[in-house]
Short mmCIF file of C-alpha atoms and ligand atoms in Angstrom, two decimals:
data_model
loop_
_atom_site.label_atom_id
_atom_site.label_comp_id
_atom_site.label_asym_id
_atom_site.label_seq_id
_atom_site.Cartn_x
_atom_site.Cartn_y
_atom_site.Cartn_z
CA UNK A 1 178.86 -8.74 69.59
CA UNK A 2 179.23 -5.16 68.34
CA UNK A 3 181.75 -4.90 65.56
CA UNK A 4 183.09 -1.68 67.07
CA UNK A 5 183.69 -3.33 70.46
CA UNK A 6 187.34 -2.95 71.38
CA UNK A 7 189.69 -5.94 71.59
CA UNK A 8 192.77 -5.60 73.76
CA UNK A 9 196.08 -7.29 73.04
CA UNK A 10 197.40 -9.13 76.11
CA UNK A 11 201.13 -9.47 76.49
CA UNK A 12 201.26 -11.49 79.69
CA UNK A 13 199.42 -12.19 82.90
CA UNK A 14 200.81 -12.60 86.36
CA UNK A 15 199.04 -13.20 89.66
CA UNK A 16 195.75 -11.28 89.43
CA UNK A 17 197.00 -8.85 86.78
CA UNK A 18 196.64 -8.80 83.02
CA UNK A 19 199.33 -6.85 81.21
CA UNK A 20 198.33 -5.27 77.92
CA UNK A 21 200.72 -4.74 75.03
CA UNK A 22 200.46 -0.98 75.50
CA UNK A 23 201.88 -1.38 79.01
CA UNK A 24 198.66 -0.96 80.98
CA UNK A 25 197.94 -3.44 83.79
CA UNK A 26 194.40 -4.52 84.62
CA UNK A 27 193.08 -6.22 87.75
CA UNK A 28 191.36 -9.39 86.57
CA UNK A 29 187.77 -9.60 87.77
CA UNK A 30 186.81 -12.53 85.51
CA UNK A 31 189.42 -15.25 86.19
CA UNK A 32 189.33 -15.93 82.42
CA UNK A 33 185.73 -17.16 82.33
CA UNK A 34 185.88 -18.06 86.02
CA UNK A 35 188.70 -20.62 85.65
CA UNK A 36 191.96 -19.09 86.87
CA UNK A 37 191.39 -19.51 90.60
CA UNK A 38 195.09 -19.34 91.53
CA UNK A 39 195.80 -16.44 89.19
CA UNK A 40 198.28 -16.53 86.30
CA UNK A 41 201.82 -17.84 86.17
CA UNK A 42 201.57 -19.58 89.51
CA UNK A 43 205.04 -20.90 90.39
CA UNK A 44 203.89 -24.36 91.54
CA UNK A 45 201.55 -24.81 88.60
CA UNK A 46 204.29 -23.76 86.20
CA UNK A 47 206.83 -26.10 87.81
CA UNK A 48 204.50 -29.11 87.70
CA UNK A 49 203.68 -28.48 84.04
CA UNK A 50 207.30 -27.95 83.04
CA UNK A 51 208.20 -31.30 84.63
CA UNK A 52 205.32 -33.05 82.90
CA UNK A 53 206.30 -31.46 79.58
CA UNK A 54 209.73 -33.09 79.94
CA UNK A 55 208.09 -36.48 80.52
CA UNK A 56 205.46 -36.29 77.76
CA UNK A 57 202.94 -33.71 76.67
CA UNK A 58 200.52 -36.30 75.37
CA UNK A 59 199.93 -40.00 74.96
CA UNK A 60 196.84 -41.82 73.70
CA UNK A 61 194.50 -43.05 76.44
CA UNK A 62 193.37 -46.30 74.82
CA UNK A 63 195.14 -49.33 76.29
CA UNK A 64 197.55 -46.95 78.06
CA UNK A 65 197.33 -44.94 81.25
CA UNK A 66 199.59 -42.55 83.20
CA UNK A 67 200.18 -41.11 86.67
CA UNK A 68 198.57 -37.67 86.12
CA UNK A 69 195.28 -39.32 85.07
CA UNK A 70 195.40 -41.83 87.94
CA UNK A 71 196.16 -39.16 90.53
CA UNK A 72 193.46 -36.82 89.24
CA UNK A 73 190.86 -39.60 89.13
CA UNK A 74 191.61 -40.50 92.74
CA UNK A 75 191.31 -36.86 93.82
CA UNK A 76 187.99 -36.36 92.04
CA UNK A 77 186.48 -39.56 93.42
CA UNK A 78 187.58 -38.63 96.92
CA UNK A 79 186.35 -35.02 96.82
CA UNK A 80 183.02 -35.26 95.01
CA UNK A 81 179.85 -36.63 96.69
CA UNK A 82 180.53 -40.20 97.81
CA UNK A 83 178.35 -42.05 95.31
CA UNK A 84 180.35 -40.68 92.37
CA UNK A 85 183.05 -43.28 91.71
CA UNK A 86 183.75 -43.36 87.97
CA UNK A 87 185.40 -40.59 85.95
CA UNK A 88 185.36 -39.94 82.20
CA UNK A 89 187.74 -37.26 80.87
CA UNK A 90 187.02 -35.06 77.86
CA UNK A 91 188.20 -31.76 76.42
CA UNK A 92 185.70 -29.11 77.41
CA UNK A 93 182.62 -28.42 79.45
CA UNK A 94 180.22 -28.77 76.54
CA UNK A 95 181.64 -32.19 75.71
CA UNK A 96 181.37 -33.24 79.37
CA UNK A 97 177.66 -32.39 79.12
CA UNK A 98 177.29 -34.38 75.88
CA UNK A 99 178.99 -37.29 77.65
CA UNK A 100 176.61 -36.97 80.62
CA UNK A 101 173.59 -37.05 78.30
CA UNK A 102 174.94 -40.07 76.42
CA UNK A 103 175.67 -41.86 79.71
CA UNK A 104 172.05 -41.32 80.76
CA UNK A 105 170.73 -42.62 77.43
CA UNK A 106 172.99 -45.68 77.44
CA UNK A 107 172.02 -46.40 81.05
CA UNK A 108 168.33 -46.65 80.18
CA UNK A 109 169.12 -48.56 77.02
CA UNK A 110 170.97 -51.17 79.11
CA UNK A 111 167.99 -51.33 81.44
CA UNK A 112 165.70 -52.19 78.56
CA UNK A 113 164.11 -48.73 78.42
CA UNK A 114 165.63 -47.44 75.21
CA UNK A 115 162.73 -45.02 74.72
CA UNK A 116 164.03 -42.84 77.57
CA UNK A 117 166.02 -40.32 75.57
CA UNK A 118 164.55 -36.97 76.61
CA UNK A 119 165.80 -34.51 79.17
CA UNK A 120 164.30 -32.03 81.59
CA UNK A 121 166.12 -28.82 82.43
CA UNK A 122 165.51 -25.47 84.08
CA UNK A 123 164.69 -22.29 82.24
CA UNK A 124 167.57 -19.79 82.27
CA UNK A 125 169.98 -22.71 82.49
CA UNK A 126 173.14 -22.97 80.40
CA UNK A 127 175.01 -26.18 79.63
CA UNK A 128 177.23 -25.40 76.66
CA UNK A 129 177.35 -24.68 72.95
CA UNK A 130 177.32 -28.09 71.26
CA UNK A 131 174.08 -29.43 69.77
CA UNK A 132 173.11 -31.66 72.72
CA UNK A 133 174.10 -29.07 75.34
CA UNK A 134 172.19 -26.32 73.49
CA UNK A 135 169.07 -28.50 73.51
CA UNK A 136 168.98 -28.41 77.34
CA UNK A 137 170.00 -24.73 77.64
CA UNK A 138 167.41 -21.98 77.97
CA UNK A 139 165.31 -21.78 74.80
CA UNK A 140 165.07 -17.97 74.94
CA UNK A 141 168.47 -16.75 76.12
CA UNK A 142 170.01 -19.80 74.46
CA UNK A 143 170.36 -20.24 70.73
CA UNK A 144 167.10 -22.02 69.95
CA UNK A 145 165.88 -19.31 67.62
CA UNK A 146 168.80 -20.02 65.29
CA UNK A 147 169.34 -23.75 65.81
CA UNK A 148 165.96 -24.82 67.17
CA UNK A 149 165.04 -27.20 64.37
CA UNK A 150 168.34 -29.01 64.73
CA UNK A 151 167.85 -29.57 68.45
CA UNK A 152 166.08 -32.35 70.28
CA UNK A 153 162.85 -31.11 71.85
CA UNK A 154 163.41 -31.34 75.58
CA UNK A 155 161.28 -30.25 78.51
CA UNK A 156 161.82 -27.02 80.42
CA UNK A 157 160.53 -26.16 83.86
CA UNK A 158 160.44 -22.67 85.35
CA UNK A 159 163.58 -21.21 86.84
CA UNK A 160 163.38 -21.73 90.62
CA UNK A 161 162.04 -18.45 92.01
CA UNK A 162 163.17 -19.28 95.54
CA UNK A 163 166.35 -17.54 96.57
CA UNK A 164 169.50 -19.01 98.03
CA UNK A 165 169.23 -18.96 101.81
CA UNK A 166 165.45 -19.25 101.69
CA UNK A 167 163.15 -22.24 101.45
CA UNK A 168 161.86 -23.69 98.22
CA UNK A 169 158.38 -22.82 97.03
CA UNK A 170 155.72 -25.40 96.29
CA UNK A 171 154.87 -23.91 92.89
CA UNK A 172 158.38 -24.39 91.50
CA UNK A 173 158.45 -28.00 92.62
CA UNK A 174 154.96 -28.73 91.34
CA UNK A 175 156.11 -27.71 87.86
CA UNK A 176 158.96 -30.19 88.07
CA UNK A 177 156.78 -32.95 89.48
CA UNK A 178 154.13 -32.46 86.78
CA UNK A 179 156.77 -32.58 84.05
CA UNK A 180 158.03 -35.90 85.42
CA UNK A 181 154.49 -37.24 85.82
CA UNK A 182 153.22 -36.19 82.39
CA UNK A 183 156.16 -37.31 80.29
CA UNK A 184 157.21 -40.95 80.01
CA UNK A 185 160.48 -40.89 78.14
CA UNK A 186 162.67 -38.86 80.45
CA UNK A 187 166.27 -40.03 80.87
CA UNK A 188 167.49 -37.33 83.24
CA UNK A 189 167.04 -33.93 84.81
CA UNK A 190 170.02 -31.69 84.12
CA UNK A 191 170.61 -28.54 86.14
CA UNK A 192 173.27 -26.18 87.42
CA UNK A 193 173.17 -26.68 91.20
CA UNK A 194 172.53 -23.46 93.22
CA UNK A 195 174.00 -20.98 90.69
CA UNK A 196 172.52 -20.53 87.24
CA UNK A 197 175.54 -18.72 85.89
CA UNK A 198 175.44 -17.78 82.19
CA UNK A 199 171.62 -17.64 82.24
CA UNK A 200 171.59 -14.71 84.67
CA UNK A 201 173.84 -15.29 87.71
CA UNK A 202 170.86 -16.40 89.76
CA UNK A 203 171.34 -18.09 93.16
CA UNK A 204 168.50 -20.41 94.17
CA UNK A 205 167.47 -22.30 97.28
CA UNK A 206 169.39 -25.40 98.41
CA UNK A 207 166.05 -26.84 99.45
CA UNK A 208 164.90 -26.77 95.82
CA UNK A 209 167.91 -28.88 94.92
CA UNK A 210 167.15 -31.33 97.74
CA UNK A 211 163.55 -31.62 96.61
CA UNK A 212 164.59 -32.05 92.98
CA UNK A 213 166.79 -34.98 94.08
CA UNK A 214 163.83 -36.50 95.93
CA UNK A 215 161.56 -36.09 92.88
CA UNK A 216 164.18 -37.70 90.62
CA UNK A 217 164.24 -40.71 92.95
CA UNK A 218 160.44 -40.83 93.14
CA UNK A 219 160.05 -40.84 89.35
CA UNK A 220 163.18 -42.90 88.71
CA UNK A 221 164.92 -40.17 86.68
CA UNK A 222 168.70 -39.63 86.74
CA UNK A 223 170.01 -36.34 88.09
CA UNK A 224 172.86 -34.64 86.21
CA UNK A 225 174.55 -31.83 88.16
CA UNK A 226 176.42 -29.47 85.86
CA UNK A 227 179.08 -28.10 88.25
CA UNK A 228 181.21 -26.69 85.44
CA UNK A 229 180.80 -23.13 86.76
CA UNK A 230 180.34 -23.92 90.46
CA UNK A 231 182.89 -26.66 91.16
CA UNK A 232 185.99 -26.16 93.32
CA UNK A 233 184.76 -23.72 95.94
CA UNK A 234 183.44 -20.81 93.86
CA UNK A 235 180.17 -20.80 95.86
CA UNK A 236 181.83 -21.32 99.25
CA UNK A 237 181.42 -25.12 99.29
CA UNK A 238 183.77 -27.38 97.39
CA UNK A 239 180.84 -28.28 95.11
CA UNK A 240 177.49 -26.51 94.95
CA UNK A 241 175.73 -29.86 95.56
CA UNK A 242 177.27 -29.77 99.05
CA UNK A 243 174.99 -26.83 99.94
CA UNK A 244 172.09 -29.29 99.69
CA UNK A 245 173.99 -32.39 100.81
CA UNK A 246 172.93 -34.30 97.75
CA UNK A 247 174.72 -36.70 95.47
CA UNK A 248 173.76 -36.54 91.79
CA UNK A 249 173.92 -39.63 89.55
CA UNK A 250 176.16 -37.80 87.11
CA UNK A 251 178.31 -34.70 87.63
CA UNK A 252 180.08 -32.51 85.06
CA UNK A 253 183.25 -30.61 85.91
CA UNK A 254 185.21 -28.21 83.72
CA UNK A 255 186.33 -24.57 83.74
CA UNK A 256 188.13 -24.34 87.14
CA UNK A 257 189.22 -28.00 86.95
CA UNK A 258 192.73 -27.13 85.68
CA UNK A 259 192.97 -23.82 87.52
CA UNK A 260 192.47 -22.15 84.15
CA UNK A 261 195.71 -23.51 82.68
CA UNK A 262 194.46 -25.91 80.03
CA UNK A 263 191.22 -27.25 78.68
CA UNK A 264 189.91 -30.37 80.42
CA UNK A 265 186.55 -31.60 81.65
CA UNK A 266 185.30 -34.60 83.56
CA UNK A 267 182.01 -36.44 83.78
CA UNK A 268 181.61 -38.47 86.94
CA UNK A 269 179.06 -41.15 87.64
CA UNK A 270 178.07 -43.80 90.16
CA UNK A 271 179.09 -47.45 90.12
CA UNK A 272 175.45 -48.31 89.56
CA UNK A 273 175.24 -46.24 86.36
CA UNK A 274 178.64 -47.38 85.08
CA UNK A 275 178.04 -51.06 85.86
CA UNK A 276 174.62 -50.96 84.21
CA UNK A 277 176.13 -49.53 81.02
CA UNK A 278 178.85 -52.21 81.07
CA UNK A 279 176.20 -54.93 81.47
CA UNK A 280 174.25 -53.81 78.40
CA UNK A 281 174.97 -53.79 74.68
CA UNK A 282 177.65 -53.02 73.45
CA UNK A 283 179.00 -53.31 77.00
CA UNK A 284 181.04 -50.15 76.84
CA UNK A 285 180.34 -46.42 76.94
CA UNK A 286 180.35 -45.12 73.37
CA UNK A 287 182.55 -42.03 73.45
CA UNK A 288 186.30 -41.70 73.00
CA UNK A 289 187.94 -38.29 72.67
CA UNK A 290 191.31 -38.21 70.88
CA UNK A 291 192.90 -36.09 73.59
CA UNK A 292 191.20 -37.94 76.44
CA UNK A 293 192.98 -37.41 79.80
CA UNK A 294 195.77 -35.36 78.24
CA UNK A 295 198.70 -35.64 80.69
CA UNK A 296 199.46 -31.91 80.74
CA UNK A 297 195.83 -31.05 81.48
CA UNK A 298 195.58 -33.78 84.13
CA UNK A 299 198.78 -32.49 85.76
CA UNK A 300 197.40 -28.96 85.81
CA UNK A 301 194.16 -30.21 87.35
CA UNK A 302 195.77 -32.37 90.04
CA UNK A 303 198.19 -29.56 90.95
CA UNK A 304 195.42 -26.97 91.04
CA UNK A 305 193.22 -29.13 93.26
CA UNK A 306 196.07 -29.84 95.68
CA UNK A 307 196.88 -26.11 95.86
CA UNK A 308 193.24 -25.41 96.66
CA UNK A 309 193.06 -28.10 99.34
CA UNK A 310 196.32 -26.97 100.95
CA UNK A 311 194.94 -23.43 101.23
CA UNK A 312 192.42 -22.33 103.89
CA UNK A 313 189.88 -22.13 101.07
CA UNK A 314 186.73 -21.94 103.20
CA UNK A 315 187.91 -18.89 105.15
CA UNK A 316 189.38 -17.44 102.00
CA UNK A 317 186.13 -17.62 100.02
CA UNK A 318 184.31 -16.15 103.02
CA UNK A 319 186.82 -13.29 103.04
CA UNK A 320 186.23 -12.60 99.33
CA UNK A 321 182.48 -12.83 99.87
CA UNK A 322 182.66 -10.17 102.60
CA UNK A 323 184.83 -7.90 100.49
CA UNK A 324 182.51 -8.22 97.49
CA UNK A 325 179.47 -7.60 99.65
CA UNK A 326 180.90 -4.45 101.25
CA UNK A 327 182.60 -3.26 98.09
CA UNK A 328 179.56 -3.54 95.82
CA UNK A 329 177.01 -2.40 98.39
CA UNK A 330 177.10 1.30 97.39
CA UNK A 331 175.56 0.29 94.02
CA UNK A 332 172.39 -0.69 95.83
CA UNK A 333 171.57 3.04 96.10
CA UNK A 334 171.69 3.66 92.35
CA UNK A 335 168.42 3.93 90.52
CA UNK A 336 169.91 1.99 87.62
CA UNK A 337 170.60 -1.00 89.89
CA UNK A 338 167.90 -3.56 90.52
CA UNK A 339 169.83 -5.73 92.93
CA UNK A 340 173.26 -6.57 94.28
CA UNK A 341 173.77 -10.23 95.24
CA UNK A 342 176.84 -12.07 96.41
CA UNK A 343 177.50 -15.76 96.97
CA UNK A 344 180.97 -17.07 97.72
CA UNK A 345 183.43 -15.52 95.29
CA UNK A 346 180.67 -14.32 92.93
CA UNK A 347 179.47 -10.72 93.09
CA UNK A 348 176.57 -9.67 90.87
CA UNK A 349 175.08 -6.27 90.08
CA UNK A 350 171.80 -6.64 88.25
CA UNK A 351 170.90 -3.45 86.41
CA UNK A 352 167.52 -2.23 85.27
CA UNK A 353 168.73 -1.99 81.68
CA UNK A 354 171.34 -3.54 79.43
CA UNK A 355 174.84 -2.12 79.49
CA UNK A 356 176.37 -0.55 76.38
CA UNK A 357 179.26 -2.97 75.97
CA UNK A 358 181.60 -0.79 73.96
CA UNK A 359 181.55 2.24 76.22
CA UNK A 360 181.45 0.36 79.52
CA UNK A 361 184.33 -1.91 78.48
CA UNK A 362 186.46 1.11 77.57
CA UNK A 363 185.56 2.67 80.89
CA UNK A 364 186.53 -0.46 82.85
CA UNK A 365 189.87 -0.74 81.06
CA UNK A 366 190.45 2.99 81.57
CA UNK A 367 189.86 2.39 85.29
CA UNK A 368 192.43 -0.42 85.35
CA UNK A 369 190.09 -3.39 85.72
CA UNK A 370 189.01 -6.26 83.49
CA UNK A 371 185.26 -6.88 83.76
CA UNK A 372 183.06 -8.40 81.07
CA UNK A 373 179.35 -7.71 81.65
CA UNK A 374 176.52 -9.33 79.74
CA UNK A 375 172.96 -8.14 79.25
CA UNK A 376 171.85 -6.41 82.44
CA UNK A 377 174.56 -8.00 84.55
CA UNK A 378 177.88 -6.66 85.72
CA UNK A 379 179.54 -9.34 87.82
CA UNK A 380 182.85 -10.28 89.37
CA UNK A 381 184.45 -13.71 89.75
CA UNK A 382 187.97 -12.85 90.90
CA UNK A 383 190.84 -15.33 91.31
CA UNK A 384 190.85 -16.72 94.88
CA UNK A 385 194.32 -15.28 95.51
CA UNK A 386 193.17 -11.65 95.22
CA UNK A 387 193.98 -9.76 98.45
CA UNK A 388 191.63 -7.37 100.21
CA UNK A 389 193.30 -4.19 98.98
CA UNK A 390 193.10 -5.33 95.36
CA UNK A 391 189.49 -6.44 95.83
CA UNK A 392 188.76 -2.99 97.22
CA UNK A 393 190.38 -1.31 94.20
CA UNK A 394 188.41 -3.60 91.89
CA UNK A 395 185.01 -3.06 93.51
CA UNK A 396 185.58 0.68 93.87
CA UNK A 397 186.35 0.91 90.15
CA UNK A 398 183.25 -1.13 89.28
CA UNK A 399 180.98 1.01 91.46
CA UNK A 400 182.25 4.28 89.96
CA UNK A 401 182.09 2.97 86.37
CA UNK A 402 178.46 1.94 86.88
CA UNK A 403 177.67 5.30 88.45
CA UNK A 404 179.26 7.19 85.54
CA UNK A 405 177.82 4.88 82.92
CA UNK A 406 174.24 5.53 83.95
CA UNK A 407 174.38 9.12 85.18
CA UNK A 408 176.53 10.85 82.56
C1 LIG B 1 180.91 -22.81 80.63
C2 LIG B 1 179.86 -23.81 80.94
C3 LIG B 1 179.66 -24.93 80.12
C4 LIG B 1 180.41 -25.13 78.83
O1 LIG B 1 181.77 -25.32 79.02
P1 LIG B 1 182.78 -25.06 77.78
O2 LIG B 1 184.11 -25.47 78.34
O3 LIG B 1 182.69 -23.62 77.45
O4 LIG B 1 182.34 -25.95 76.68
C5 LIG B 1 178.69 -25.84 80.49
N1 LIG B 1 177.97 -25.69 81.62
C6 LIG B 1 178.15 -24.64 82.45
C7 LIG B 1 177.34 -24.55 83.70
C8 LIG B 1 179.09 -23.67 82.14
O5 LIG B 1 179.25 -22.61 82.94
#
């Protein structure tokens, strides 16, 4: 990041607004890295957390359990695809991915196929910043040039070229099939279902995901769905896997899980995978985070999920989708814009060239909005509670900043 890039001091945040120390208020277009779906300082979230704080902020999760963890586990098992029955809690998305990879390795170990320790992933994918997660993230946009020698050599297949809403193309799937066929020691395929977020905000065909599931079954490879960015309705379905009606063997949840209040992640798996691990040596999954299932974080998550389910979330996401589509449409005319694409509560403007972060950030803040572009992408992931007028103000500001930024 540029050393001259401005950093703004936040005093507080309320609803969909971020209040800076200098008194300015910004409309939040980022939901704090896509997490704060109910906005900030939500009265019910605050009340639930205050109550839990009075009971206990933390307790170890070895040999002990508590209601927030039990309630959250039940919610996750009920809401995720039906085959996912077991839940493992950890602290962050990257750790949930590490856990998923270790689950896959221990599964094959218990099945007497200890050599299966490699992974397949999609180019332009992103799965986190820890060593294991980096090794399955895109080798070019990821950090392989710096850390490459420290990372396991995994297999990458081309980013699916087929768009969301369209059918899959044979070429994309052939690449995946050949990778499975030509490599023996594959433990799992890991992918972000439907939306490759950090790697370029790309929306791909649900049919590709269906076919990938079929290929995993055919070649007896586990499927890990990293729903850390897509989970909890961001794409218009509760989980992106629902667009393809598939059930992965392992699913990672994070980011939105606590409504952006606290850090928590979950790795879910099937009874078959969990029972197989328990039947092997050492008969237990080998991972145990200190702050596993932190009661405050579990309370935030359970409360956030109930708030979402009590809301008319399907219609609401469709409303946001329409507003983003109409609001960002004028950009389509700009020569500097390659494409505008919208899915659920995600609006993306792909530019023909990289933005100048320092000047565009100042311009956004000057226009009263908080937007954090990367590379050639300016995108919005607003909190789900943003009303139409505020969405209009936000998209209008974004359109005029982009116009100024490239025509001045
Ligand atoms: C953000 C993200 C992660 C990493 O989560 P952290 O909480 O930042 O460790 C992993 N996978 C996907 C798809 C993500 O968007």
